[in-house]
Coordinates of C-alpha atoms in Angstrom, one line a residue:
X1 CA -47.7 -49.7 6.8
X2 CA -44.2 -47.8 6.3
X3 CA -43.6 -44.8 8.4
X4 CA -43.3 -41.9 5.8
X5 CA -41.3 -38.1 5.9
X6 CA -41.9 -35.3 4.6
X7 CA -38.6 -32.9 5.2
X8 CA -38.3 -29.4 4.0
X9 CA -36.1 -27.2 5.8
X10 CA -34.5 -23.8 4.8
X11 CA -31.9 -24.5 7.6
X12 CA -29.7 -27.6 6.2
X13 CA -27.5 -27.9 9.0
X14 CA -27.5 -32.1 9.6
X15 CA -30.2 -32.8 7.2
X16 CA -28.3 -34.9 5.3
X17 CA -27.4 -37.0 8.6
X18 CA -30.9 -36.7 9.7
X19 CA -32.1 -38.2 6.0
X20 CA -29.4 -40.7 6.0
X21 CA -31.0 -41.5 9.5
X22 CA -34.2 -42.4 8.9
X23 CA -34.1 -44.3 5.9
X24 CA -31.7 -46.8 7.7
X25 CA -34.8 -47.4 9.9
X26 CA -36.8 -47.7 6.5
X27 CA -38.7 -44.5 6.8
X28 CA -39.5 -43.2 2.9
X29 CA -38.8 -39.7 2.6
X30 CA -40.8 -37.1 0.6
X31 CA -38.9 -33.4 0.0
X32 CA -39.1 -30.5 -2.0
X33 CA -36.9 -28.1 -3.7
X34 CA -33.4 -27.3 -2.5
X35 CA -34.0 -30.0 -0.3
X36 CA -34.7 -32.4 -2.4
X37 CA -31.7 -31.5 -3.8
X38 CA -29.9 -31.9 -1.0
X39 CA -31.1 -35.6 -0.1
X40 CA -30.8 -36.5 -4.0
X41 CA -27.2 -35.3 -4.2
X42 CA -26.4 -37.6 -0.5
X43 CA -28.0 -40.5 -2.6
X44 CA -30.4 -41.2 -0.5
X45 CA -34.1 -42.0 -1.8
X46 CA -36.2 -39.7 -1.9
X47 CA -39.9 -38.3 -3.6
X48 CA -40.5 -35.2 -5.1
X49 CA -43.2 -33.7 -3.5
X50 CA -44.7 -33.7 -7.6
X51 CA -44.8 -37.1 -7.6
X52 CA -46.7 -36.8 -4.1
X53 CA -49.6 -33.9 -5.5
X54 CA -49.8 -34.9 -9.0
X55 CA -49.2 -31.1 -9.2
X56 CA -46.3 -29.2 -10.6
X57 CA -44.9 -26.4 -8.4
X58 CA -46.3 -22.9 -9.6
X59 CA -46.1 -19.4 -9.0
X60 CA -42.2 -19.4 -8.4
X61 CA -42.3 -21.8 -5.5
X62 CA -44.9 -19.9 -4.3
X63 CA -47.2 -23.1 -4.3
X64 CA -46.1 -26.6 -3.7
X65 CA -47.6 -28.5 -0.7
X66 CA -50.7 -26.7 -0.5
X67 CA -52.7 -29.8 -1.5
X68 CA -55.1 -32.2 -0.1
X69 CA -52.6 -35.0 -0.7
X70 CA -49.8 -33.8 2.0
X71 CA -52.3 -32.1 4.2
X72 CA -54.7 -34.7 4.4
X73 CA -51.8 -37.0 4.4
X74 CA -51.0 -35.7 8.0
X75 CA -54.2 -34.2 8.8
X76 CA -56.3 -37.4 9.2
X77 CA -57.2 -38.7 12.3
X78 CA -55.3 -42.9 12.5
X79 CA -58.3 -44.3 15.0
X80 CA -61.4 -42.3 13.5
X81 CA -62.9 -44.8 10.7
X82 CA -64.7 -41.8 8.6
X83 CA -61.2 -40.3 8.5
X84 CA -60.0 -43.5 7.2
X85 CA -62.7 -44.3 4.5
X86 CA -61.9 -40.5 3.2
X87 CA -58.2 -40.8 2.5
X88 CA -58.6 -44.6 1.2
X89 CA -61.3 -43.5 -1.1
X90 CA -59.0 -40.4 -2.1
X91 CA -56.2 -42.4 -2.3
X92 CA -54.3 -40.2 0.3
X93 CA -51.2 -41.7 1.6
X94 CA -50.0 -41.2 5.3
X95 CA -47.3 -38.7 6.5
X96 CA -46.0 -39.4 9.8
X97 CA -43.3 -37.0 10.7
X98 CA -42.6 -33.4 9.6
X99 CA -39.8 -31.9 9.6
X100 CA -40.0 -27.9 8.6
X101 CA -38.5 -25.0 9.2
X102 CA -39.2 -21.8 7.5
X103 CA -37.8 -19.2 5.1
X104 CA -35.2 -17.0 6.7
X105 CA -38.0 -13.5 6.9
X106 CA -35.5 -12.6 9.8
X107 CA -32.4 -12.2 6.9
X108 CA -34.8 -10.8 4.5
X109 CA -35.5 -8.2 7.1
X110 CA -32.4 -6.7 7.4
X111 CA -31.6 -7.3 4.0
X112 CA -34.3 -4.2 3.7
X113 CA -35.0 -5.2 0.1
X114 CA -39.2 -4.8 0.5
X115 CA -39.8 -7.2 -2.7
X116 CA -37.1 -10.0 -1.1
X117 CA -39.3 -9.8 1.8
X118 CA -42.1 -10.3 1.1
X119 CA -41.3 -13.4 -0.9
X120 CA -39.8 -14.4 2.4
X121 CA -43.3 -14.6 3.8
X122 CA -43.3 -18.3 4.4
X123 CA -46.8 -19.8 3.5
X124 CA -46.8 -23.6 3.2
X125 CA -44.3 -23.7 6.1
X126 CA -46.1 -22.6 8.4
X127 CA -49.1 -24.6 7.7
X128 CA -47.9 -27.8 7.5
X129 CA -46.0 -27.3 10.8
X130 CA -49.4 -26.5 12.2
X131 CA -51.2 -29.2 10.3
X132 CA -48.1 -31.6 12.2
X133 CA -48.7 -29.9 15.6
X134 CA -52.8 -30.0 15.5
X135 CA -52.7 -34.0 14.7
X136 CA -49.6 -34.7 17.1
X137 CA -51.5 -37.2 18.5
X138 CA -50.5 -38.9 15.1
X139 CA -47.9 -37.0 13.5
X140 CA -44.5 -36.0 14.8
X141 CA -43.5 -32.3 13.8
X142 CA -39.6 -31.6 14.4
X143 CA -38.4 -27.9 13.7
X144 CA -35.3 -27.4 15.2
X145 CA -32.2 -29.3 14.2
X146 CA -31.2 -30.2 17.4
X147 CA -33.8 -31.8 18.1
X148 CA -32.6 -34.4 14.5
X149 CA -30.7 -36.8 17.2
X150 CA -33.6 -37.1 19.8
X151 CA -36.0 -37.7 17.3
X152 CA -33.9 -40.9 15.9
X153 CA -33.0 -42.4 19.1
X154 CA -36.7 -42.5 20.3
X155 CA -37.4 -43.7 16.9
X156 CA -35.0 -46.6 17.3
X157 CA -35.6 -47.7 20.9
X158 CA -39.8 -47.5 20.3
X159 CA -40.0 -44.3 22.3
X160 CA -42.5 -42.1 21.4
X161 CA -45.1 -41.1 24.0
X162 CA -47.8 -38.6 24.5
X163 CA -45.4 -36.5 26.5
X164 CA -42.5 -36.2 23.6
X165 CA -44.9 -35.2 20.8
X166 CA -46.6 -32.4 22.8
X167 CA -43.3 -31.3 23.4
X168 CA -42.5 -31.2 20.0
X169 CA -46.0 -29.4 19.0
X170 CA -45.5 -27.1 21.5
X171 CA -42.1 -26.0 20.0
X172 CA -43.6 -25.8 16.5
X173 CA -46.9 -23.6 17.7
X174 CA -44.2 -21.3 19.3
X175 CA -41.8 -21.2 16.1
X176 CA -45.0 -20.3 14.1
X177 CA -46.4 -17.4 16.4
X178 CA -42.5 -15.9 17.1
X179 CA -42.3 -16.0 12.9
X180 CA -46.3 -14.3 12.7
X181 CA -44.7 -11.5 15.1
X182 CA -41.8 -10.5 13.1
X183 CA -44.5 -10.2 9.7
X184 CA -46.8 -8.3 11.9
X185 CA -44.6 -6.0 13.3
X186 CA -42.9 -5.7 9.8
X187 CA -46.4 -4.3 8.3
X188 CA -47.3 -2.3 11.9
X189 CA -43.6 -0.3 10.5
X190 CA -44.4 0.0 7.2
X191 CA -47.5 1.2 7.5
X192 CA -47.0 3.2 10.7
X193 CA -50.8 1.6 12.2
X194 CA -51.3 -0.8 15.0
X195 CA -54.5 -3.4 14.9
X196 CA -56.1 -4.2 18.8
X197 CA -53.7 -6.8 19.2
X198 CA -50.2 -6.2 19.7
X199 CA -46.9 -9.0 18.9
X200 CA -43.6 -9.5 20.1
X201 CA -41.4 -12.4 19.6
X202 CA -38.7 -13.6 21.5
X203 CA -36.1 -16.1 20.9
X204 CA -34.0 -17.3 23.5
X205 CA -30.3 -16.6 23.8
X206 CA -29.5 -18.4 27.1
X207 CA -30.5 -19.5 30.4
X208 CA -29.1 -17.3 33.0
X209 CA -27.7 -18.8 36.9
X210 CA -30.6 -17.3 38.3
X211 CA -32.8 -13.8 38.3
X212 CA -32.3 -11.1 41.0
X213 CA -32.5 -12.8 43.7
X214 CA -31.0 -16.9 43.8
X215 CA -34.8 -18.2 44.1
X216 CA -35.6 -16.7 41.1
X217 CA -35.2 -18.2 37.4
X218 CA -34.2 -16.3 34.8
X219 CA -33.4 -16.2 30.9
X220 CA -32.1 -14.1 28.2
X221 CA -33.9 -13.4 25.2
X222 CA -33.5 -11.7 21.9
X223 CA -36.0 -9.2 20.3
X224 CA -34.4 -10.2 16.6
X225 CA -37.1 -7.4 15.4
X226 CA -35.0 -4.6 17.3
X227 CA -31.6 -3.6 16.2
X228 CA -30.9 -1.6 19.9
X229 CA -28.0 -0.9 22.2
X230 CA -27.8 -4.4 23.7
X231 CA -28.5 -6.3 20.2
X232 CA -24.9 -6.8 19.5
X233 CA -22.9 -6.4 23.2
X234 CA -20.0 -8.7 23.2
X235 CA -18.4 -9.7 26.8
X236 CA -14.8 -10.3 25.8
X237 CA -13.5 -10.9 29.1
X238 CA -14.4 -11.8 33.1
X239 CA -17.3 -13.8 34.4
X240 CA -21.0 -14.7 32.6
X241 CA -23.2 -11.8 32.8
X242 CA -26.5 -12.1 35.3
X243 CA -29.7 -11.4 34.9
X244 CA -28.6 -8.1 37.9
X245 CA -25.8 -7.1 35.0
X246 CA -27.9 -7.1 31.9
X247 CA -30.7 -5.6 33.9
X248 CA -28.0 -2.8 34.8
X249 CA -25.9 -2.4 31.7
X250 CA -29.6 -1.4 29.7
X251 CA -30.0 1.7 30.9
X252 CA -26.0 2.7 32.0
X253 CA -25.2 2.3 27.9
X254 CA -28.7 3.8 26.8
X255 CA -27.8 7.4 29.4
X256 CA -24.0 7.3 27.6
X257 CA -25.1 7.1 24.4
X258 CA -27.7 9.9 24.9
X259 CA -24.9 11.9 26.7
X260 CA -22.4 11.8 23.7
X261 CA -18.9 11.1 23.0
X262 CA -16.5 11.0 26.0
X263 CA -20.0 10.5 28.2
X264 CA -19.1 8.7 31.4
X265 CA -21.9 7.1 33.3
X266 CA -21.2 5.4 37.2
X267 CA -24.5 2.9 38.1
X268 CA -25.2 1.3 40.7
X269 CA -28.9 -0.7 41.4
X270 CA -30.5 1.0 38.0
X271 CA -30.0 4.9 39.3
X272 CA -26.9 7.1 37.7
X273 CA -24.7 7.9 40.9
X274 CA -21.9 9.5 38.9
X275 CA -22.2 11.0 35.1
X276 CA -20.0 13.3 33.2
X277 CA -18.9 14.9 29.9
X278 CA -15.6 15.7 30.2
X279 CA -12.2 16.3 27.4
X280 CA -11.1 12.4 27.2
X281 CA -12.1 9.4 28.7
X282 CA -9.7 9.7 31.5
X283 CA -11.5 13.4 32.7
X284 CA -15.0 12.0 32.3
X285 CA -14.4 8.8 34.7
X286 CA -12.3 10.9 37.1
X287 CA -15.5 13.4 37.5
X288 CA -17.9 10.7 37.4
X289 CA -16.4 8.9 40.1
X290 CA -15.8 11.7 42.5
X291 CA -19.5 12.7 42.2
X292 CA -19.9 9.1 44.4
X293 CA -16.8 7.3 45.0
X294 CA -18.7 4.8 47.9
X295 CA -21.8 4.0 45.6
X296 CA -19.8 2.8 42.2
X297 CA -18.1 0.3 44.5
X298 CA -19.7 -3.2 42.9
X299 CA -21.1 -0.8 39.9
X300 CA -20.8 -0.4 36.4
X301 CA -19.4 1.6 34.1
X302 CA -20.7 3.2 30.8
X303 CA -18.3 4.7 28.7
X304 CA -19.3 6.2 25.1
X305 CA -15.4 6.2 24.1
X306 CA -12.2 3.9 24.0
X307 CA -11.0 3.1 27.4
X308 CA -7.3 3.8 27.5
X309 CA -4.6 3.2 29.6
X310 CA -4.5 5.9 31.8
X311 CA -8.1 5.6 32.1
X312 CA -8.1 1.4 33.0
X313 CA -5.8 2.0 36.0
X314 CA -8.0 4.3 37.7
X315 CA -10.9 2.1 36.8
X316 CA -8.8 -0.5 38.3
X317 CA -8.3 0.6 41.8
X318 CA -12.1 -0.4 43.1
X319 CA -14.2 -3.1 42.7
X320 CA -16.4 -3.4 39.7
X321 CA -19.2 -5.4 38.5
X322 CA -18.7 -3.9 34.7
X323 CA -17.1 -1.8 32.4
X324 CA -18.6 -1.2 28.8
X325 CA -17.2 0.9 26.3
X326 CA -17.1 1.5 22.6
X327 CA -13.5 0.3 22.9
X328 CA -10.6 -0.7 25.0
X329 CA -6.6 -0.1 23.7
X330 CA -4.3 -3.1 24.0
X331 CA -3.0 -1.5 26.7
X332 CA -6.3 -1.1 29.0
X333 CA -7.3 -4.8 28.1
X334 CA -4.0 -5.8 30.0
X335 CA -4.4 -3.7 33.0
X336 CA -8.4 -4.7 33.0
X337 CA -7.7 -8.3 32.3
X338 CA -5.9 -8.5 35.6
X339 CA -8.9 -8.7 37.5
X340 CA -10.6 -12.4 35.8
X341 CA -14.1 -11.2 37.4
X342 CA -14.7 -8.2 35.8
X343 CA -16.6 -7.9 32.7
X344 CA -15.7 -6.3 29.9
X345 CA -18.0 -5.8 27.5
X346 CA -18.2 -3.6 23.8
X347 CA -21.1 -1.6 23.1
X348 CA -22.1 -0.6 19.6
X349 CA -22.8 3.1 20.5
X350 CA -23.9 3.7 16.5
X351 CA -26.7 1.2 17.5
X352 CA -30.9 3.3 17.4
X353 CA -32.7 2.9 21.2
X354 CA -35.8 1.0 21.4
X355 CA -38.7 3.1 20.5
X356 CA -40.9 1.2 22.9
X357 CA -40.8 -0.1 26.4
X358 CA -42.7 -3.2 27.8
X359 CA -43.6 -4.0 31.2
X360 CA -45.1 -7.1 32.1
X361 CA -47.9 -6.6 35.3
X362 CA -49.8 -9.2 37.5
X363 CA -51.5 -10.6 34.1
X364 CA -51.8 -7.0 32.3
X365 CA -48.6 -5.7 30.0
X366 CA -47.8 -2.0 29.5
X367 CA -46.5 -0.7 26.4
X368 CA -45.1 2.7 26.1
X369 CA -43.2 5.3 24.0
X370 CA -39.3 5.7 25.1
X371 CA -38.8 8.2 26.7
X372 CA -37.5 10.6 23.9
X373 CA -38.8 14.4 25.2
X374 CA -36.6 16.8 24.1
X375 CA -36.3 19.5 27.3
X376 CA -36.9 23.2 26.1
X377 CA -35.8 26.3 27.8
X378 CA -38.4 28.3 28.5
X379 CA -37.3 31.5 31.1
X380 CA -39.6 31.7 34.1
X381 CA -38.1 34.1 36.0
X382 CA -36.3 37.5 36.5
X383 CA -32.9 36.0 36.2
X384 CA -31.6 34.4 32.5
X385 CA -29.2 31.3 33.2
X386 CA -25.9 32.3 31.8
X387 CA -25.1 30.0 28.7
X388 CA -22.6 27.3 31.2
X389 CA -25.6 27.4 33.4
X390 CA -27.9 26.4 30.1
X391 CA -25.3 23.6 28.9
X392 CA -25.5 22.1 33.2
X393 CA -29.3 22.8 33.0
X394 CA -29.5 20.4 29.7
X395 CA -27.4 18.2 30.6
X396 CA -28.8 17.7 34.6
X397 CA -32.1 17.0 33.0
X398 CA -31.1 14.8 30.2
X399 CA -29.5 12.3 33.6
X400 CA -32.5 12.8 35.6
X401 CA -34.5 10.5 33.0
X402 CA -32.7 7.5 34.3
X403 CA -32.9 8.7 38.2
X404 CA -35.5 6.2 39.9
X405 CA -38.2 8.8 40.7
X406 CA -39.2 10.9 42.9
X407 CA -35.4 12.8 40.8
X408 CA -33.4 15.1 41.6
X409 CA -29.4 15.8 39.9
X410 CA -27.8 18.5 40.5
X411 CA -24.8 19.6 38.4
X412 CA -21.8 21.6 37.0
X413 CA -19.6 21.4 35.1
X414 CA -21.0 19.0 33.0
X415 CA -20.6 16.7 35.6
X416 CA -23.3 15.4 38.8
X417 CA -22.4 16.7 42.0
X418 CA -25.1 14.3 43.5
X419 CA -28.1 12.1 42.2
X420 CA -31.1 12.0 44.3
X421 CA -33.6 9.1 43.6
X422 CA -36.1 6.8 44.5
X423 CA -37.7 9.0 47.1
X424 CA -41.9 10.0 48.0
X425 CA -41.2 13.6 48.4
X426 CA -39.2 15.7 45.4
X427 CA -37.3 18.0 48.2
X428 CA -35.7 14.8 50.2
X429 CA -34.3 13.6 47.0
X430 CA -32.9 17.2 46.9
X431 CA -32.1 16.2 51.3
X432 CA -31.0 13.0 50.4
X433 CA -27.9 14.9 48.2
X434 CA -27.0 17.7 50.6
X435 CA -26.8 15.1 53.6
X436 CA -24.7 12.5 52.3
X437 CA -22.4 15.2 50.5
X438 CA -22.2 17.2 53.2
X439 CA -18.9 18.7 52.8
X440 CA -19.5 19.3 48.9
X441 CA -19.3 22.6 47.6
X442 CA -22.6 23.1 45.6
X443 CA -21.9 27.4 44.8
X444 CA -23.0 28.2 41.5
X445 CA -24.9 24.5 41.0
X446 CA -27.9 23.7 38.9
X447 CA -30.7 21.7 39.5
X448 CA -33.1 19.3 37.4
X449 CA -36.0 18.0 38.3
X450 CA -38.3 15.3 36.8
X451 CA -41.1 16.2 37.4
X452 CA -42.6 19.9 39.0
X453 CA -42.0 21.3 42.5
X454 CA -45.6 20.9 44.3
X455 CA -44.3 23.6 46.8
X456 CA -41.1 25.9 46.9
X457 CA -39.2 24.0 49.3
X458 CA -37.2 22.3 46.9
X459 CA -36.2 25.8 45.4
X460 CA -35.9 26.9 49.2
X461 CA -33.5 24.3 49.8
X462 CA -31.5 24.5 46.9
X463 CA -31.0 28.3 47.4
X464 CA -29.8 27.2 51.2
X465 CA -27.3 25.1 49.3
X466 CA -26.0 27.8 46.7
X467 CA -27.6 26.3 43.6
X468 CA -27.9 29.3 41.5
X469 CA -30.4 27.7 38.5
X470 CA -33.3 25.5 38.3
X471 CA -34.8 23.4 35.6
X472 CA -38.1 21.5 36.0
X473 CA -41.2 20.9 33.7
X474 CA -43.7 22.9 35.4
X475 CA -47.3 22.1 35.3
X476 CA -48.0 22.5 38.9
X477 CA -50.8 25.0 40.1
X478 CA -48.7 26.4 42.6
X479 CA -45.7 26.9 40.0
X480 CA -45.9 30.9 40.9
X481 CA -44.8 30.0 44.9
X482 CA -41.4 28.6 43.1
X483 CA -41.1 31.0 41.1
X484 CA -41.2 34.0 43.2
X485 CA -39.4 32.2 45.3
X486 CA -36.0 32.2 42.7
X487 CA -36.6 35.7 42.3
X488 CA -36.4 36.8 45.5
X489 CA -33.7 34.4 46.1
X490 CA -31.9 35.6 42.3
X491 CA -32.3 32.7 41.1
X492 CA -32.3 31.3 37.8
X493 CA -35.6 28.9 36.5
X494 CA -36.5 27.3 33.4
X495 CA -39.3 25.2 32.5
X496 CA -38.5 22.3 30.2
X497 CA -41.9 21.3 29.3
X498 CA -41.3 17.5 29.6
X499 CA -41.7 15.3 32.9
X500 CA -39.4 12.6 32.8
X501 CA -40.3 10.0 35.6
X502 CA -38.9 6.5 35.8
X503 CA -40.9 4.5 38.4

């Protein structure tokens, strides 16, 4: 019996070849639409799918292979005899190999036009793929064009095992569940509702050498639903990016654009070591790096500006993993481009954060809300922070959201004097800053927090240091012993309302 196709792809790219292909083996090839159009043009032979149905397309399109004749066609079971007696007796004809992919509801999407996408919702796509994947066992279902060259060599040489048509089925159960997420999540926006069961799709960008450690495999994947800070990063110079880097960059770019314009941000191992806000890009990276000039060695750097000249031969004088930036000048390209290691990499500052964060447990996932709390200032104590004081207080607590908890930053200036993370207790975090700094001048500091002070020491310590103003969220029941505590020390406290820990 001849092998018959059934092809009808939104994606063209080698269709032609692919049609060309397989009716040199003698495979007869049934299309629809545009791609029948397509074929016809290449004159090749080809059948409508009308001719196939007995049944006009309707509806706009909307209805054209919904029908008994090309499900049943690839539906039916080759060794089950009942099967057999149906489609004879029906006078359904066989269709061996699928080849579908679906209407672009990813370009419809950010196209935004809410009538374009919903006629974007692919419906007969879908379930003939599935139809294809179900009866694999019979029917070969191919979705991806690079798989077009596979498919005819196998076909040629008589190679077409168990093993290959899974492989393909599997691919085509994954493209139909990825292209269920994006319509899901599409309606979960619109409306503003979630259902019990929650969807994301990825798509894979690339493999990556390996994960954080060498034993480890790892890959990079796309979330084509989100339009974040690392949708669009393009490395335009040094070596490919590892899973460490991206892992890195996320939340170096995501503090910097939080920060502002001119926002410099110094990370090493996921924790801020040096951040400021200074009058050019040159001043911010020359106070960020002085706040820890032995951690950022092997670090990256965030910068929510153009990197200048000036600015690329300080950067140039240590080791670095990364630098990203809204922009480089000409000039800072040449100095950078000196060292071929280094990445370079633009960032689309303009770009909205994730709303949502994801992390994947032993067999559990936990979803979450970014962290977005705005800090307040709400005046605890006898002492008002002086408005420089306010602007440090702000911007020491907007850092200490990408601290590694237990957090502590202390600040002035608009710049960190110190970043204390990662540590059980809240005061050795505070410890942790006044030992390795210990010649640092911390007079007239402040001092955010994120989470509360269970007892005063951190308050006593941070007097002991001459940190003159305090802000944490508060919550504690023994928020009073920190409190008197500034007072009798003259210090300055505000309660911000918002706990930010990062675990």
């Amino acid at each position: 019996m001849k092998v018959r196709a059934l092809l009808s792809v939104t994606d063209k790219t080698k269709i032609e070849k692919l049609a060309k292909d397989l009716c040199d083996l003698g495979v007869e090839l049934i299309s629809t639409g545009g791609t029948y159009q397509t074929i016809k043009e290449a004159d090749l032979d080809v059948i409508e799918i009308e001719k196939l149905t007995n049944f006009p397309e309707i509806l706009e399109g909307r209805v054209k292979t919904l029908s008994p004749y090309v499900h049943g066609g690839i539906l039916y079971k080759r060794d089950n005899n009942s099967h057999l007696a149906t489609v004879k007796e029906l006078n359904i004809k066989p269709i061996d190999i699928v080849v579908v992919n679906l209407y672009d509801f990813q370009k419809a999407l950010d196209g935004g036009n809410p009538e374009e996408i919903i006629e974007n919702i692919d419906i007969g796509g879908p379930s003939m793929l599935r139809s294809a994947a179900k009866n694999h066992k019979d029917v070969l279902v191919v979705t991806d064009p690079r798989d077009y060259e596979e498919l005819i060599e196998r076909l040629k040489n008589d190679d077409i095992d168990l093993a290959y048509r899974q492989r393909l089925a599997m691919k085509a159960f994954n493209l139909t569940a990825f292209y269920d997420s994006l319509i899901g999540r599409y309606f979960s926006k619109l409306t503003g509702k979630e259902s019990k069961y929650k969807t994301f799709g990825f798509k894979k960008e690339s493999d990556l050498r390996y994960g954080e450690n060498p034993g480890q495999r790892a890959g990079l994947y796309n979330d084509p639903f989100v339009k974040g800070l690392m949708e669009n990063i393009e490395v335009i110079h040094g070596k490919e990016m590892s899973y460490n880097n991206y892992n890195d960059l996320n939340p170096a770019i995501e503090l910097c654009q939080e920060l502002g314009e001119n926002a410099v941000v110094c990370l090493k191992h996921q924790s801020p070591c040096g951040v400021a806000v200074g009058s050019c890009v040159y001043d911010s990276y020359m106070k960020a790096f002085e706040c820890d000039s032995q951690s950022i060695f092997g670090g990256i750097v965030a910068v929510n500006g153009i990197v200048d000249k000036k600015a690329s031969e300080k950067m140039h004088e240590i080791f670095l993993e990364i630098i990203a930036a809204r922009d480089f000048t000409d000039e800072a390209l040449e100095v950078l481009r000196k060292k071929k290691n280094l990445r370079l990499v633009k960032v689309n500052f303009d770009n909205e954060s994730v709303r949502e964060e994801l992390r994947y447990l032993n067999g559990k996932v936990l979803i979450q809300d970014k962290d977005f709390g705005k800090d307040e200032i709400n005046l605890v104590t006898n002492k008002k922070p002086s408005e420089e004081e306010i602007k440090d207080l702000l911007f020491a607590q907007k850092v200490v959201k990408y601290v590694k908890s237990n957090a502590i930053v202390v600040a002035r200036g608009m710049k960190t004097l110190g970043c204390g993370a990662g540590q059980q207790s809240r005061v050795w975090a505070l410890e942790l800053i006044k030992d390795h700094f210990k010649d640092r001048d911390f007079k007239g500091a402040v001092l955010g927090s994120d989470a509360f002070f269970p007892f005063s020491d951190t308050v006593e310590l941070a007097h002991e240091m001459g940190i003159e103003s305090i802000i944490q969220p508060g919550g504690s029941i023994r928020d009073q012993d920190s409190i008197d505590k500034c007072n009798e020390y003259d210090m300055s406290m505000v309660f911000s309302k918002s706990r930010h820990f990062k675990h």
